[in-house]
Amino acid sequence: MKIVVKKPYTDPPYSLHDAYVMAMEADGDTLRLVTQYGYVRTTEPYGQVDGDVVITGVDWESSYVYIMEYAGVPCGNCGSFTGRKMTLEAFLGEFPSFSLDVMDECYGYRQVNLTGFLDLEDRLLEFRLELYYTGVFQYVLKE
């Protein structure tokens, strides 16, 4: 019997945990996550760096946003919720103004999943972004 062990995904050079995304800008098959103050370097010297994220080759029909609104409990806690699943393209069309507070990130083969809180100014919801892409995931540092 042959056994193949999957290698773990290497640690990304930066973490989007606690990144505050002020906007998502779509241009063709490219998506830019515009951050308020960047993200954190995961190698020495550790610390905050200013920058955005640019993802190319986005498959708009295979990228989704899940929105959860809690009932009877504060957002993000265990309990009942109602929700919606929509394409990322539909989300961007319906919600032109929002911000995302990223709590966690997960990377796989040609995909990234971000979870956290969606601020629509008048209400706070929980979100999950499933992004499928065939291009590159770029950290664009502002110097």
CSV table of N, CA and C in Angstrom, one decimal:
chain,number,residue,atom,x,y,z
A,1,MET,N,0.9,-1.2,0.0
A,1,MET,CA,0.0,0.0,0.0
A,1,MET,C,0.9,1.2,0.0
A,2,LYS,N,0.6,2.2,-0.8
A,2,LYS,CA,1.3,3.4,-0.9
A,2,LYS,C,0.6,4.5,-0.1
A,3,ILE,N,1.4,5.2,0.7
A,3,ILE,CA,0.8,6.3,1.5
A,3,ILE,C,1.5,7.6,1.1
A,4,VAL,N,0.7,8.6,0.9
A,4,VAL,CA,1.2,10.0,0.5
A,4,VAL,C,0.7,10.9,1.6
A,5,VAL,N,1.6,11.6,2.2
A,5,VAL,CA,1.3,12.6,3.3
A,5,VAL,C,1.3,14.0,2.7
A,6,LYS,N,0.1,14.6,2.9
A,6,LYS,CA,0.0,16.0,2.4
A,6,LYS,C,0.8,16.9,3.3
A,7,LYS,N,1.6,17.7,2.6
A,7,LYS,CA,2.5,18.7,3.3
A,7,LYS,C,1.6,19.8,3.8
A,8,PRO,N,1.9,20.3,5.0
A,8,PRO,CA,1.1,21.5,5.5
A,8,PRO,C,1.4,22.7,4.7
A,9,TYR,N,0.4,23.6,4.6
A,9,TYR,CA,0.5,24.9,3.9
A,9,TYR,C,1.6,25.7,4.7
A,10,THR,N,2.5,26.2,4.0
A,10,THR,CA,3.5,27.1,4.6
A,10,THR,C,2.9,28.3,5.2
A,11,ASP,N,3.5,28.8,6.3
A,11,ASP,CA,2.9,30.0,6.9
A,11,ASP,C,3.0,31.2,6.0
A,12,PRO,N,1.9,31.9,5.9
A,12,PRO,CA,2.0,33.1,5.0
A,12,PRO,C,2.9,34.2,5.7
A,13,PRO,N,3.5,35.1,4.9
A,13,PRO,CA,4.5,36.1,5.5
A,13,PRO,C,3.7,37.1,6.3
A,14,TYR,N,2.4,37.3,6.1
A,14,TYR,CA,1.6,38.3,6.8
A,14,TYR,C,0.3,37.6,7.2
A,15,SER,N,-0.3,38.1,8.3
A,15,SER,CA,-1.6,37.6,8.7
A,15,SER,C,-2.6,38.7,8.6
A,16,LEU,N,-3.8,38.3,8.1
A,16,LEU,CA,-4.9,39.2,8.0
A,16,LEU,C,-5.8,39.2,9.3
A,17,HIS,N,-5.4,38.4,10.3
A,17,HIS,CA,-6.1,38.4,11.6
A,17,HIS,C,-6.1,39.8,12.2
A,18,ASP,N,-7.3,40.3,12.5
A,18,ASP,CA,-7.5,41.7,13.0
A,18,ASP,C,-7.3,42.8,12.0
A,19,ALA,N,-7.2,42.4,10.7
A,19,ALA,CA,-7.1,43.4,9.6
A,19,ALA,C,-8.5,44.0,9.5
A,20,TYR,N,-8.5,45.3,9.2
A,20,TYR,CA,-9.8,46.0,9.1
A,20,TYR,C,-9.9,46.4,7.6
A,21,VAL,N,-10.8,45.7,6.9
A,21,VAL,CA,-10.9,45.9,5.4
A,21,VAL,C,-12.0,47.0,5.2
A,22,MET,N,-11.6,48.1,4.7
A,22,MET,CA,-12.6,49.3,4.5
A,22,MET,C,-13.3,49.2,3.2
A,23,ALA,N,-12.8,48.4,2.2
A,23,ALA,CA,-13.5,48.3,0.9
A,23,ALA,C,-12.9,47.1,0.2
A,24,MET,N,-13.7,46.6,-0.7
A,24,MET,CA,-13.2,45.6,-1.7
A,24,MET,C,-13.5,46.2,-3.1
A,25,GLU,N,-12.4,46.3,-3.9
A,25,GLU,CA,-12.6,46.9,-5.2
A,25,GLU,C,-12.3,45.9,-6.3
A,26,ALA,N,-13.3,45.7,-7.1
A,26,ALA,CA,-13.2,44.7,-8.2
A,26,ALA,C,-12.9,45.4,-9.5
A,27,ASP,N,-12.0,44.8,-10.3
A,27,ASP,CA,-11.6,45.4,-11.6
A,27,ASP,C,-11.3,44.2,-12.5
A,28,GLY,N,-12.2,43.8,-13.3
A,28,GLY,CA,-12.0,42.6,-14.1
A,28,GLY,C,-12.0,41.4,-13.3
A,29,ASP,N,-11.0,40.6,-13.3
A,29,ASP,CA,-10.9,39.4,-12.5
A,29,ASP,C,-10.0,39.6,-11.3
A,30,THR,N,-9.7,40.9,-10.9
A,30,THR,CA,-8.9,41.3,-9.8
A,30,THR,C,-9.7,41.9,-8.7
A,31,LEU,N,-9.4,41.5,-7.5
A,31,LEU,CA,-10.0,42.0,-6.3
A,31,LEU,C,-9.0,42.6,-5.4
A,32,ARG,N,-9.2,43.9,-4.9
A,32,ARG,CA,-8.3,44.5,-4.0
A,32,ARG,C,-9.0,44.6,-2.7
A,33,LEU,N,-8.4,44.2,-1.6
A,33,LEU,CA,-8.9,44.4,-0.2
A,33,LEU,C,-8.2,45.6,0.3
A,34,VAL,N,-8.9,46.7,0.5
A,34,VAL,CA,-8.3,47.9,1.0
A,34,VAL,C,-8.4,47.9,2.5
A,35,THR,N,-7.2,47.9,3.1
A,35,THR,CA,-7.2,47.9,4.6
A,35,THR,C,-7.0,49.3,5.2
A,36,GLN,N,-7.4,49.4,6.4
A,36,GLN,CA,-7.3,50.7,7.1
A,36,GLN,C,-5.8,50.9,7.6
A,37,TYR,N,-5.2,49.9,8.1
A,37,TYR,CA,-3.9,50.0,8.6
A,37,TYR,C,-3.0,48.8,8.3
A,38,GLY,N,-3.4,48.0,7.3
A,38,GLY,CA,-2.5,46.9,6.9
A,38,GLY,C,-2.8,45.6,7.7
A,39,TYR,N,-1.7,44.9,7.9
A,39,TYR,CA,-1.7,43.6,8.5
A,39,TYR,C,-0.5,43.3,9.3
A,40,VAL,N,-0.3,42.1,9.9
A,40,VAL,CA,0.8,41.9,10.8
A,40,VAL,C,1.8,40.9,10.1
A,41,ARG,N,3.1,41.3,10.2
A,41,ARG,CA,4.2,40.4,9.7
A,41,ARG,C,4.3,39.2,10.6
A,42,THR,N,4.4,38.0,10.0
A,42,THR,CA,4.4,36.8,10.8
A,42,THR,C,5.9,36.3,11.1
A,43,THR,N,6.9,37.0,10.6
A,43,THR,CA,8.3,36.7,10.8
A,43,THR,C,9.0,37.9,11.4
A,44,GLU,N,10.1,37.6,11.9
A,44,GLU,CA,10.9,38.8,12.6
A,44,GLU,C,11.4,39.7,11.5
A,45,PRO,N,11.3,41.0,11.7
A,45,PRO,CA,10.8,41.6,12.9
A,45,PRO,C,9.3,41.7,12.8
A,46,TYR,N,8.6,41.1,13.8
A,46,TYR,CA,7.1,41.1,13.8
A,46,TYR,C,6.6,42.6,13.9
A,47,GLY,N,5.4,42.8,13.5
A,47,GLY,CA,4.8,44.1,13.7
A,47,GLY,C,3.8,44.4,12.6
A,48,GLN,N,3.2,45.5,12.7
A,48,GLN,CA,2.2,46.0,11.8
A,48,GLN,C,2.9,46.6,10.6
A,49,VAL,N,2.4,46.2,9.4
A,49,VAL,CA,2.8,46.8,8.1
A,49,VAL,C,1.6,47.4,7.4
A,50,ASP,N,1.8,48.5,6.7
A,50,ASP,CA,0.7,49.1,6.0
A,50,ASP,C,0.6,48.5,4.6
A,51,GLY,N,-0.5,48.1,4.2
A,51,GLY,CA,-0.7,47.6,2.8
A,51,GLY,C,-2.1,47.1,2.5
A,52,ASP,N,-2.3,46.7,1.3
A,52,ASP,CA,-3.5,46.1,0.9
A,52,ASP,C,-3.2,44.7,0.4
A,53,VAL,N,-4.3,44.0,0.0
A,53,VAL,CA,-4.1,42.7,-0.6
A,53,VAL,C,-4.8,42.7,-2.0
A,54,VAL,N,-4.1,42.2,-3.0
A,54,VAL,CA,-4.6,42.1,-4.4
A,54,VAL,C,-4.6,40.6,-4.8
A,55,ILE,N,-5.8,40.2,-5.3
A,55,ILE,CA,-6.0,38.8,-5.7
A,55,ILE,C,-6.4,38.8,-7.1
A,56,THR,N,-5.6,38.1,-8.0
A,56,THR,CA,-5.9,38.1,-9.4
A,56,THR,C,-6.6,36.7,-9.8
A,57,GLY,N,-7.2,36.7,-10.9
A,57,GLY,CA,-7.9,35.5,-11.4
A,57,GLY,C,-9.1,35.1,-10.6
A,58,VAL,N,-9.8,36.0,-10.0
A,58,VAL,CA,-10.9,35.7,-9.2
A,58,VAL,C,-12.0,35.1,-10.0
A,59,ASP,N,-12.6,34.0,-9.6
A,59,ASP,CA,-13.7,33.3,-10.2
A,59,ASP,C,-14.9,33.8,-9.5
A,60,TRP,N,-15.6,34.8,-10.1
A,60,TRP,CA,-16.7,35.5,-9.5
A,60,TRP,C,-17.9,34.5,-9.3
A,61,GLU,N,-18.1,33.5,-10.1
A,61,GLU,CA,-19.2,32.6,-10.0
A,61,GLU,C,-19.0,31.5,-8.9
A,62,SER,N,-17.7,31.4,-8.5
A,62,SER,CA,-17.4,30.4,-7.5
A,62,SER,C,-16.9,31.0,-6.2
A,63,SER,N,-17.1,32.3,-6.0
A,63,SER,CA,-16.7,33.0,-4.8
A,63,SER,C,-18.0,33.5,-4.1
A,64,TYR,N,-18.1,33.2,-2.8
A,64,TYR,CA,-19.3,33.5,-2.1
A,64,TYR,C,-19.1,34.2,-0.8
A,65,VAL,N,-20.2,34.9,-0.4
A,65,VAL,CA,-20.2,35.6,0.9
A,65,VAL,C,-21.4,35.0,1.7
A,66,TYR,N,-21.2,34.6,2.9
A,66,TYR,CA,-22.2,34.2,3.8
A,66,TYR,C,-22.4,35.3,4.9
A,67,ILE,N,-23.7,35.7,5.1
A,67,ILE,CA,-23.9,36.7,6.1
A,67,ILE,C,-24.9,36.1,7.1
A,68,MET,N,-24.5,36.3,8.4
A,68,MET,CA,-25.3,35.7,9.5
A,68,MET,C,-25.7,36.8,10.5
A,69,GLU,N,-27.0,36.8,10.7
A,69,GLU,CA,-27.6,37.8,11.7
A,69,GLU,C,-28.1,37.0,12.9
A,70,TYR,N,-27.7,37.3,14.0
A,70,TYR,CA,-28.0,36.6,15.2
A,70,TYR,C,-29.4,37.1,15.8
A,71,ALA,N,-30.1,36.1,16.4
A,71,ALA,CA,-31.4,36.4,17.0
A,71,ALA,C,-31.3,36.1,18.5
A,72,GLY,N,-31.4,37.1,19.3
A,72,GLY,CA,-31.5,37.0,20.8
A,72,GLY,C,-30.2,36.9,21.5
A,73,VAL,N,-29.1,36.9,20.7
A,73,VAL,CA,-27.7,36.9,21.3
A,73,VAL,C,-26.9,37.9,20.6
A,74,PRO,N,-25.8,38.4,21.2
A,74,PRO,CA,-25.0,39.4,20.5
A,74,PRO,C,-24.2,38.7,19.4
A,75,CYS,N,-23.9,39.4,18.3
A,75,CYS,CA,-23.3,38.9,17.1
A,75,CYS,C,-22.0,38.2,17.5
A,76,GLY,N,-21.9,37.0,16.9
A,76,GLY,CA,-20.6,36.2,17.1
A,76,GLY,C,-20.7,35.2,18.2
A,77,ASN,N,-21.8,35.2,19.0
A,77,ASN,CA,-21.9,34.3,20.1
A,77,ASN,C,-22.7,33.0,19.6
A,78,CYS,N,-22.7,32.0,20.4
A,78,CYS,CA,-23.5,30.8,20.0
A,78,CYS,C,-24.9,31.1,20.2
A,79,GLY,N,-25.7,30.6,19.3
A,79,GLY,CA,-27.2,30.8,19.3
A,79,GLY,C,-27.8,30.8,18.0
A,80,SER,N,-29.0,31.1,17.9
A,80,SER,CA,-29.7,31.1,16.6
A,80,SER,C,-29.4,32.3,15.7
A,81,PHE,N,-29.4,32.0,14.4
A,81,PHE,CA,-29.2,33.1,13.5
A,81,PHE,C,-29.9,32.8,12.2
A,82,THR,N,-30.1,33.8,11.4
A,82,THR,CA,-30.6,33.7,10.1
A,82,THR,C,-29.5,34.2,9.2
A,83,GLY,N,-29.6,33.7,7.9
A,83,GLY,CA,-28.5,34.1,7.1
A,83,GLY,C,-28.8,34.0,5.6
A,84,ARG,N,-27.8,34.4,4.8
A,84,ARG,CA,-27.8,34.4,3.4
A,84,ARG,C,-26.5,34.0,2.8
A,85,LYS,N,-26.6,33.3,1.7
A,85,LYS,CA,-25.4,33.0,0.9
A,85,LYS,C,-25.6,33.7,-0.5
A,86,MET,N,-24.6,34.4,-0.9
A,86,MET,CA,-24.7,35.1,-2.2
A,86,MET,C,-23.3,35.1,-2.9
A,87,THR,N,-23.3,35.3,-4.2
A,87,THR,CA,-22.0,35.4,-4.8
A,87,THR,C,-21.3,36.7,-4.4
A,88,LEU,N,-20.0,36.7,-4.4
A,88,LEU,CA,-19.2,37.9,-4.1
A,88,LEU,C,-19.6,39.1,-4.9
A,89,GLU,N,-19.9,38.8,-6.2
A,89,GLU,CA,-20.3,39.9,-7.1
A,89,GLU,C,-21.6,40.5,-6.7
A,90,ALA,N,-22.6,39.6,-6.3
A,90,ALA,CA,-23.9,40.1,-5.9
A,90,ALA,C,-23.7,40.9,-4.6
A,91,PHE,N,-22.9,40.4,-3.7
A,91,PHE,CA,-22.6,41.1,-2.4
A,91,PHE,C,-22.1,42.5,-2.6
A,92,LEU,N,-21.1,42.6,-3.5
A,92,LEU,CA,-20.5,43.9,-3.8
A,92,LEU,C,-21.5,44.9,-4.4
A,93,GLY,N,-22.4,44.3,-5.2
A,93,GLY,CA,-23.5,45.2,-5.8
A,93,GLY,C,-24.5,45.6,-4.8
A,94,GLU,N,-24.8,44.8,-3.9
A,94,GLU,CA,-25.9,45.1,-2.9
A,94,GLU,C,-25.4,46.0,-1.7
A,95,PHE,N,-24.1,45.8,-1.4
A,95,PHE,CA,-23.5,46.5,-0.2
A,95,PHE,C,-22.3,47.3,-0.7
A,96,PRO,N,-22.5,48.5,-1.3
A,96,PRO,CA,-21.4,49.3,-1.8
A,96,PRO,C,-20.6,49.9,-0.7
A,97,SER,N,-21.1,50.0,0.5
A,97,SER,CA,-20.4,50.6,1.6
A,97,SER,C,-20.5,49.7,2.9
A,98,PHE,N,-19.3,49.3,3.3
A,98,PHE,CA,-19.2,48.3,4.4
A,98,PHE,C,-17.8,48.3,4.9
A,99,SER,N,-17.6,47.6,6.0
A,99,SER,CA,-16.2,47.3,6.4
A,99,SER,C,-16.2,45.9,7.0
A,100,LEU,N,-15.1,45.2,7.0
A,100,LEU,CA,-14.9,43.9,7.5
A,100,LEU,C,-13.8,43.9,8.5
A,101,ASP,N,-14.1,43.3,9.7
A,101,ASP,CA,-13.1,43.1,10.7
A,101,ASP,C,-12.8,41.6,10.7
A,102,VAL,N,-11.6,41.3,10.1
A,102,VAL,CA,-11.2,39.9,9.9
A,102,VAL,C,-10.8,39.3,11.2
A,103,MET,N,-11.4,38.2,11.6
A,103,MET,CA,-11.0,37.4,12.8
A,103,MET,C,-10.1,36.2,12.5
A,104,ASP,N,-10.4,35.6,11.3
A,104,ASP,CA,-9.6,34.4,11.0
A,104,ASP,C,-9.4,34.3,9.5
A,105,GLU,N,-8.4,33.5,9.1
A,105,GLU,CA,-8.1,33.3,7.7
A,105,GLU,C,-7.7,31.9,7.5
A,106,CYS,N,-8.0,31.3,6.3
A,106,CYS,CA,-7.7,29.9,6.0
A,106,CYS,C,-7.4,29.9,4.5
A,107,TYR,N,-6.3,29.2,4.2
A,107,TYR,CA,-5.8,29.1,2.8
A,107,TYR,C,-5.8,27.7,2.3
A,108,GLY,N,-6.3,27.5,1.1
A,108,GLY,CA,-6.2,26.2,0.5
A,108,GLY,C,-5.8,26.3,-0.9
A,109,TYR,N,-6.0,25.2,-1.7
A,109,TYR,CA,-5.6,25.2,-3.1
A,109,TYR,C,-6.5,26.2,-3.9
A,110,ARG,N,-5.9,27.3,-4.3
A,110,ARG,CA,-6.6,28.3,-5.1
A,110,ARG,C,-7.8,29.0,-4.4
A,111,GLN,N,-7.7,29.0,-3.0
A,111,GLN,CA,-8.8,29.6,-2.3
A,111,GLN,C,-8.3,30.2,-1.0
A,112,VAL,N,-9.1,31.2,-0.6
A,112,VAL,CA,-8.9,31.8,0.7
A,112,VAL,C,-10.3,32.0,1.4
A,113,ASN,N,-10.3,31.7,2.6
A,113,ASN,CA,-11.6,31.9,3.4
A,113,ASN,C,-11.3,32.9,4.5
A,114,LEU,N,-12.0,33.9,4.6
A,114,LEU,CA,-11.9,34.9,5.7
A,114,LEU,C,-13.2,34.9,6.5
A,115,THR,N,-13.1,35.0,7.8
A,115,THR,CA,-14.3,35.1,8.6
A,115,THR,C,-14.1,36.3,9.6
A,116,GLY,N,-15.2,36.8,10.1
A,116,GLY,CA,-15.2,37.9,11.0
A,116,GLY,C,-16.5,38.6,11.1
A,117,PHE,N,-16.4,39.9,11.2
A,117,PHE,CA,-17.6,40.8,11.4
A,117,PHE,C,-17.8,41.8,10.3
A,118,LEU,N,-19.0,41.9,9.8
A,118,LEU,CA,-19.4,42.8,8.8
A,118,LEU,C,-20.1,44.0,9.4
A,119,ASP,N,-19.6,45.2,9.2
A,119,ASP,CA,-20.2,46.4,9.8
A,119,ASP,C,-20.9,47.1,8.6
A,120,LEU,N,-22.2,47.2,8.7
A,120,LEU,CA,-23.0,47.9,7.7
A,120,LEU,C,-23.5,49.3,8.3
A,121,GLU,N,-22.8,49.8,9.2
A,121,GLU,CA,-23.0,51.1,9.9
A,121,GLU,C,-24.3,51.1,10.8
A,122,ASP,N,-25.4,50.5,10.3
A,122,ASP,CA,-26.6,50.4,11.1
A,122,ASP,C,-26.7,49.1,11.9
A,123,ARG,N,-25.9,48.1,11.5
A,123,ARG,CA,-25.9,46.8,12.2
A,123,ARG,C,-24.6,46.0,12.0
A,124,LEU,N,-24.4,45.2,12.9
A,124,LEU,CA,-23.2,44.3,12.9
A,124,LEU,C,-23.6,42.9,12.7
A,125,LEU,N,-23.0,42.3,11.6
A,125,LEU,CA,-23.3,40.9,11.3
A,125,LEU,C,-22.0,40.1,11.3
A,126,GLU,N,-22.1,38.8,11.2
A,126,GLU,CA,-21.0,37.9,11.0
A,126,GLU,C,-20.9,37.5,9.6
A,127,PHE,N,-19.7,37.4,9.0
A,127,PHE,CA,-19.5,37.0,7.6
A,127,PHE,C,-18.5,35.9,7.5
A,128,ARG,N,-18.6,35.3,6.3
A,128,ARG,CA,-17.6,34.3,5.8
A,128,ARG,C,-17.5,34.6,4.4
A,129,LEU,N,-16.2,34.8,3.9
A,129,LEU,CA,-15.9,35.0,2.5
A,129,LEU,C,-15.2,33.8,2.0
A,130,GLU,N,-15.7,33.2,1.0
A,130,GLU,CA,-15.0,32.1,0.3
A,130,GLU,C,-14.6,32.6,-1.1
A,131,LEU,N,-13.4,32.7,-1.2
A,131,LEU,CA,-12.8,33.3,-2.5
A,131,LEU,C,-12.0,32.3,-3.2
A,132,TYR,N,-12.5,32.0,-4.5
A,132,TYR,CA,-11.7,31.1,-5.4
A,132,TYR,C,-11.0,31.9,-6.4
A,133,TYR,N,-9.7,31.6,-6.7
A,133,TYR,CA,-9.0,32.4,-7.7
A,133,TYR,C,-8.0,31.4,-8.3
A,134,THR,N,-7.6,31.8,-9.6
A,134,THR,CA,-6.6,31.1,-10.3
A,134,THR,C,-5.3,31.8,-10.5
A,135,GLY,N,-5.3,33.1,-10.1
A,135,GLY,CA,-4.1,33.9,-10.2
A,135,GLY,C,-3.2,33.9,-9.0
A,136,VAL,N,-2.8,35.0,-8.5
A,136,VAL,CA,-1.9,35.1,-7.4
A,136,VAL,C,-2.5,35.9,-6.3
A,137,PHE,N,-2.1,35.7,-5.1
A,137,PHE,CA,-2.5,36.4,-3.9
A,137,PHE,C,-1.3,37.2,-3.5
A,138,GLN,N,-1.5,38.6,-3.5
A,138,GLN,CA,-0.4,39.5,-3.3
A,138,GLN,C,-0.6,40.4,-2.1
A,139,TYR,N,0.4,40.5,-1.3
A,139,TYR,CA,0.5,41.5,-0.3
A,139,TYR,C,1.1,42.8,-0.9
A,140,VAL,N,0.4,43.9,-1.0
A,140,VAL,CA,1.0,45.1,-1.6
A,140,VAL,C,1.3,46.0,-0.5
A,141,LEU,N,2.6,46.1,-0.2
A,141,LEU,CA,3.0,47.0,0.9
A,141,LEU,C,3.2,48.4,0.5
A,142,LYS,N,2.7,49.3,1.4
A,142,LYS,CA,2.8,50.7,1.1
A,142,LYS,C,4.1,51.2,1.9
A,143,GLU,N,4.9,51.8,1.2
A,143,GLU,CA,6.2,52.2,1.8
A,143,GLU,C,6.3,53.7,2.1
